[in-house]
Amino acid sequence: MPAIGPSPMDDAQLAVFVQLICNYFSASTRSTPQLGSPSIEFGTPRLLDYTGFIRFSGASPGWIYISFTQPMARTLLTKLGEQQQDSEMIRDAVGEIASIVTSNAREHFGSSFRVSLPIAISKGEDLPIPEGMPQFAYDINWESHKGILGIVLAPEAAVLPS
Amino acid sequence: MKLLIVDDSNFIRRAIERHAESFNIKEIRTANTGKAALRALNDFVPDLITMDITMPEMDGLTCVEAIRRVNATSRILVISALSDRSMAVEALKRGANGFLLKPFNEDSLREAVADVLED
């Protein structure tokens, strides 16, 4: 019987998002981050001060989140020439960056890959995604700051080690 | 030259505005939805419109189509992160004059604006 439901996301597909977050920083700030190996997690995502979430659908549905500390977000805004660096601006920026990185993946995943509008939260606010989902979390090392790129997969879409 | 920036993100609107100030643009207005853009055009005829695609209420492609029903002269540059070629083709089909992929920087925006205005 053929499999029903989402197909799994493999290493090469996960690497697309790693490349796209590097592209974002490189294109907009000319300073490329380093990303480590992913940790595989199941509990509540490790979030920093500000996080942008995007839901994506298609063959392997799930959520992307990008999480920054406040100093990292402010350094990024400064590099972009943005002087308004209050909480509202940082939330808007992390949501938009998550949207850009995820939307850029359409080139790799095709037009069935659709993305939601971003949802941005500050630390301590309710998560806009179900808890306990399998996720791959990459540390983003950039300009002496640490951020997180998270790829949360709907359970059927995850390929996890035995 | 007059510019209307349409994007639901204030972060992006302000980035375009900052870059545009060095492009000899004299008057800049902004709109955060497609519907707000259509309202703005009631009393403002820009030379250039930058248009996001993914927005609440009315997406950018629908807005481009609506603008073209009443305004054939303003140049429209769609600026979006949706990176498949079909999206750019669709934008041009609806009446846009150019397509720029996010993320952009001052140089890529300047080049795209010049292309759209010279076309």
Coordinates of C-alpha atoms in Angstrom, one line a residue:
Chain A
M1 CA 0.0 0.0 0.0
P2 CA 1.4 3.4 -0.8
A3 CA 2.3 5.7 2.0
I4 CA -0.3 8.3 2.9
G5 CA 0.6 11.7 4.3
P6 CA 3.7 13.9 4.2
S7 CA 7.0 12.5 2.9
P8 CA 10.1 12.7 5.1
M9 CA 12.5 15.6 4.9
D10 CA 16.1 14.4 4.3
D11 CA 19.5 15.9 5.2
A12 CA 19.7 17.6 1.8
Q13 CA 16.4 19.3 2.3
L14 CA 17.3 20.4 5.8
A15 CA 20.6 21.8 4.4
V16 CA 18.5 24.1 2.1
F17 CA 17.3 26.1 5.1
V18 CA 20.9 26.3 6.6
Q19 CA 22.1 27.6 3.2
L20 CA 19.2 30.1 3.0
I21 CA 19.9 31.6 6.5
C22 CA 23.5 32.0 5.5
N23 CA 22.4 33.7 2.3
Y24 CA 20.2 36.1 4.2
F25 CA 23.0 37.4 6.4
S26 CA 25.5 37.3 3.5
A27 CA 23.3 39.3 1.1
S28 CA 22.0 41.8 3.6
T29 CA 25.0 42.4 5.9
R30 CA 28.0 40.9 3.9
S31 CA 28.8 38.9 7.0
T32 CA 28.1 35.1 6.9
P33 CA 27.2 33.2 10.0
Q34 CA 28.5 29.7 10.9
L35 CA 26.0 27.0 11.7
G36 CA 26.8 24.0 13.8
S37 CA 25.4 20.5 13.5
P38 CA 21.7 20.2 14.4
S39 CA 20.5 18.9 17.7
I40 CA 17.4 16.8 17.5
E41 CA 14.9 17.8 20.1
F42 CA 11.4 16.8 21.1
G43 CA 10.4 19.1 23.9
T44 CA 9.6 22.8 24.0
P45 CA 11.9 24.7 21.5
R46 CA 14.9 26.5 23.1
L47 CA 13.9 30.1 22.3
L48 CA 15.9 33.2 22.8
D49 CA 14.6 36.8 23.3
Y50 CA 12.7 37.2 20.0
T51 CA 11.5 34.4 17.6
G52 CA 9.8 34.5 14.2
F53 CA 7.7 31.4 13.2
I54 CA 6.5 30.5 9.7
R55 CA 4.3 27.5 8.9
F56 CA 5.0 25.7 5.6
S57 CA 3.0 23.2 3.7
G58 CA 3.8 20.9 0.8
A59 CA 5.4 17.4 0.7
S60 CA 7.0 17.8 4.1
P61 CA 5.0 20.2 6.2
G62 CA 6.1 21.9 9.4
W63 CA 7.4 25.2 10.8
I64 CA 10.6 27.2 10.6
Y65 CA 11.6 29.4 13.5
I66 CA 14.4 31.9 13.8
S67 CA 15.3 33.0 17.3
F68 CA 17.7 35.9 18.2
T69 CA 18.9 37.3 21.5
Q70 CA 18.2 41.0 21.8
P71 CA 21.9 42.0 21.4
M72 CA 22.1 39.9 18.2
A73 CA 18.9 41.5 16.8
R74 CA 20.2 45.0 17.6
T75 CA 23.6 44.3 16.0
L76 CA 21.8 43.1 12.9
L77 CA 19.5 46.1 12.8
T78 CA 22.5 48.4 13.3
K79 CA 24.3 46.7 10.4
L80 CA 21.2 47.2 8.2
G81 CA 21.2 50.9 9.1
E82 CA 18.0 50.6 11.1
Q83 CA 18.1 53.0 14.1
Q84 CA 14.7 52.1 15.5
Q85 CA 15.5 49.1 17.7
D86 CA 12.6 48.8 20.0
S87 CA 10.7 45.5 20.8
E88 CA 8.1 46.1 18.1
M89 CA 10.8 46.6 15.4
I90 CA 12.7 43.5 16.5
R91 CA 9.6 41.4 16.4
D92 CA 8.8 42.6 13.0
A93 CA 12.3 41.9 11.8
V94 CA 12.6 38.4 13.1
G95 CA 9.2 37.5 11.6
E96 CA 10.2 39.0 8.3
I97 CA 13.6 37.2 8.3
A98 CA 11.9 33.9 9.0
S99 CA 9.5 34.6 6.2
I100 CA 12.3 35.5 3.7
V101 CA 14.3 32.3 4.6
T102 CA 11.3 30.0 4.3
S103 CA 9.9 31.7 1.2
N104 CA 13.3 31.4 -0.5
A105 CA 12.9 27.6 -0.2
R106 CA 10.2 27.6 -2.9
E107 CA 13.0 27.5 -5.5
H108 CA 14.1 24.1 -4.1
F109 CA 10.8 22.6 -3.0
G110 CA 8.5 23.8 -5.9
S111 CA 5.3 25.7 -6.1
S112 CA 3.4 23.3 -3.8
F113 CA 5.6 24.7 -1.0
R114 CA 3.5 27.4 0.6
V115 CA 4.2 29.6 3.5
S116 CA 2.1 31.4 6.1
L117 CA 2.3 34.9 7.3
P118 CA 4.9 35.2 10.1
I119 CA 4.1 35.1 13.8
A120 CA 6.7 36.8 16.1
I121 CA 6.9 36.4 19.8
S122 CA 9.0 37.6 22.7
K123 CA 10.5 35.3 25.2
G124 CA 7.8 33.9 27.6
E125 CA 4.9 34.4 25.3
D126 CA 2.8 31.4 24.2
L127 CA 4.2 29.3 21.4
P128 CA 2.2 29.5 18.1
I129 CA 3.1 25.8 17.3
P130 CA 2.1 22.5 19.0
E131 CA 4.6 21.5 21.7
G132 CA 6.6 18.2 21.7
M133 CA 7.0 18.1 17.9
P134 CA 10.3 16.7 16.6
Q135 CA 12.7 19.4 15.6
F136 CA 16.2 20.1 14.3
A137 CA 17.8 23.1 16.0
Y138 CA 20.9 24.7 14.6
D139 CA 23.0 27.2 16.5
I140 CA 23.7 30.3 14.4
N141 CA 27.1 31.9 15.3
W142 CA 27.3 35.4 13.9
E143 CA 29.4 38.4 15.0
S144 CA 30.0 36.9 18.5
H145 CA 26.3 36.4 18.9
K146 CA 24.3 33.2 19.0
G147 CA 20.9 32.6 17.4
I148 CA 18.9 29.5 16.6
L149 CA 17.4 28.2 13.3
G150 CA 14.7 25.6 14.1
I151 CA 13.0 23.3 11.7
V152 CA 10.0 21.6 13.3
L153 CA 8.4 18.8 11.3
A154 CA 4.9 17.4 11.4
P155 CA 5.5 14.0 13.0
E156 CA 5.0 12.0 9.7
A157 CA 7.6 14.2 8.0
A158 CA 10.5 13.6 10.4
V159 CA 13.2 11.1 9.7
L160 CA 14.8 10.4 13.1
P161 CA 17.7 8.1 14.0
S162 CA 16.6 4.8 15.5
Chain B
M1 CA 10.4 61.1 -8.6
K2 CA 7.6 59.8 -6.4
L3 CA 7.6 56.3 -4.8
L4 CA 4.9 54.2 -3.1
I5 CA 6.3 51.4 -0.9
V6 CA 3.8 48.5 -0.3
D7 CA 4.8 45.9 2.3
D8 CA 3.2 44.6 5.4
S9 CA 6.6 44.6 7.3
N10 CA 7.6 48.0 8.8
F11 CA 11.2 46.6 8.9
I12 CA 11.1 46.2 5.1
R13 CA 9.3 49.4 4.4
R14 CA 11.9 51.4 6.3
A15 CA 14.8 49.5 4.6
I16 CA 13.4 50.4 1.2
E17 CA 12.8 54.0 2.3
R18 CA 16.4 54.3 3.6
H19 CA 17.9 53.0 0.4
A20 CA 15.5 55.1 -1.8
E21 CA 16.6 58.3 -0.2
S22 CA 19.9 57.9 -2.0
F23 CA 18.1 57.3 -5.4
N24 CA 17.0 60.9 -5.9
I25 CA 13.4 60.1 -4.9
K26 CA 11.7 63.2 -3.7
E27 CA 8.4 62.0 -2.2
I28 CA 7.9 58.6 -0.5
R29 CA 4.6 57.2 0.8
T30 CA 4.1 53.8 2.3
A31 CA 1.2 51.3 2.6
N32 CA 1.1 48.1 4.7
T33 CA -1.6 46.2 2.7
G34 CA -2.7 46.0 -0.9
K35 CA -6.0 47.7 0.1
A36 CA -4.1 50.6 1.7
A37 CA -2.1 50.9 -1.5
L38 CA -5.2 51.3 -3.6
R39 CA -6.5 53.9 -1.2
A40 CA -3.2 55.8 -1.4
L41 CA -3.4 55.9 -5.2
N42 CA -6.6 57.9 -5.0
D43 CA -4.6 61.1 -4.4
F44 CA -1.1 60.1 -5.2
V45 CA 0.4 59.1 -8.6
P46 CA 3.8 57.6 -8.0
D47 CA 6.4 57.1 -10.7
L48 CA 7.4 53.8 -9.0
I49 CA 5.6 51.3 -6.8
T50 CA 7.5 48.6 -4.9
M51 CA 5.1 45.7 -4.1
D52 CA 5.4 42.8 -1.7
I53 CA 3.4 39.6 -2.6
T54 CA 2.6 37.9 0.7
M55 CA 0.4 40.3 2.7
P56 CA -2.8 40.0 4.7
E57 CA -6.2 41.2 3.2
M58 CA -5.0 41.5 -0.4
D59 CA -1.9 39.8 -1.8
G60 CA 0.5 41.8 -4.0
L61 CA -0.3 40.1 -7.2
T62 CA -4.0 40.9 -6.9
C63 CA -3.0 44.4 -6.0
V64 CA -0.9 44.8 -9.1
E65 CA -3.8 43.7 -11.2
A66 CA -6.1 46.1 -9.5
I67 CA -3.7 49.0 -9.9
R68 CA -3.3 48.2 -13.6
R69 CA -7.1 48.6 -14.1
V70 CA -6.8 52.3 -13.2
N71 CA -3.1 53.2 -13.6
A72 CA -1.0 52.2 -16.6
T73 CA 1.8 54.6 -16.1
S74 CA 3.4 53.9 -12.7
R75 CA 6.3 51.4 -12.9
I76 CA 5.8 48.5 -10.5
L77 CA 8.7 46.5 -9.0
V78 CA 7.6 43.4 -7.1
I79 CA 9.9 42.6 -4.2
S80 CA 9.3 39.2 -2.8
A81 CA 11.1 36.2 -1.1
L82 CA 9.0 33.7 -3.1
S83 CA 11.9 32.4 -5.2
D84 CA 10.4 30.2 -7.9
R85 CA 10.6 31.4 -11.4
S86 CA 6.8 31.0 -11.9
M87 CA 6.1 33.7 -9.3
A88 CA 8.2 36.3 -11.2
V89 CA 6.5 35.3 -14.5
E90 CA 3.1 35.6 -12.8
A91 CA 4.0 39.0 -11.5
L92 CA 4.9 40.3 -14.9
K93 CA 1.8 38.7 -16.4
R94 CA -0.4 40.7 -13.9
G95 CA 1.2 44.0 -14.9
A96 CA 4.5 44.4 -12.9
N97 CA 7.5 45.7 -14.7
G98 CA 10.2 43.9 -12.7
F99 CA 10.9 41.4 -9.9
L100 CA 13.5 41.6 -7.1
L101 CA 14.1 38.7 -4.8
K102 CA 14.4 39.3 -1.0
P103 CA 16.8 39.6 0.7
F104 CA 18.1 42.7 -1.1
N105 CA 20.7 45.3 -0.3
E106 CA 21.1 48.8 -1.5
D107 CA 23.1 47.8 -4.6
S108 CA 20.6 45.1 -5.8
L109 CA 17.6 47.5 -5.1
R110 CA 19.3 50.3 -7.0
E111 CA 19.9 48.0 -10.0
A112 CA 16.4 46.7 -10.0
V113 CA 14.9 50.2 -9.7
A114 CA 17.1 51.4 -12.6
D115 CA 16.0 48.5 -14.8
V116 CA 12.3 49.0 -14.1
L117 CA 12.5 52.8 -14.8
E118 CA 14.6 52.4 -18.0
D119 CA 12.6 49.5 -19.4

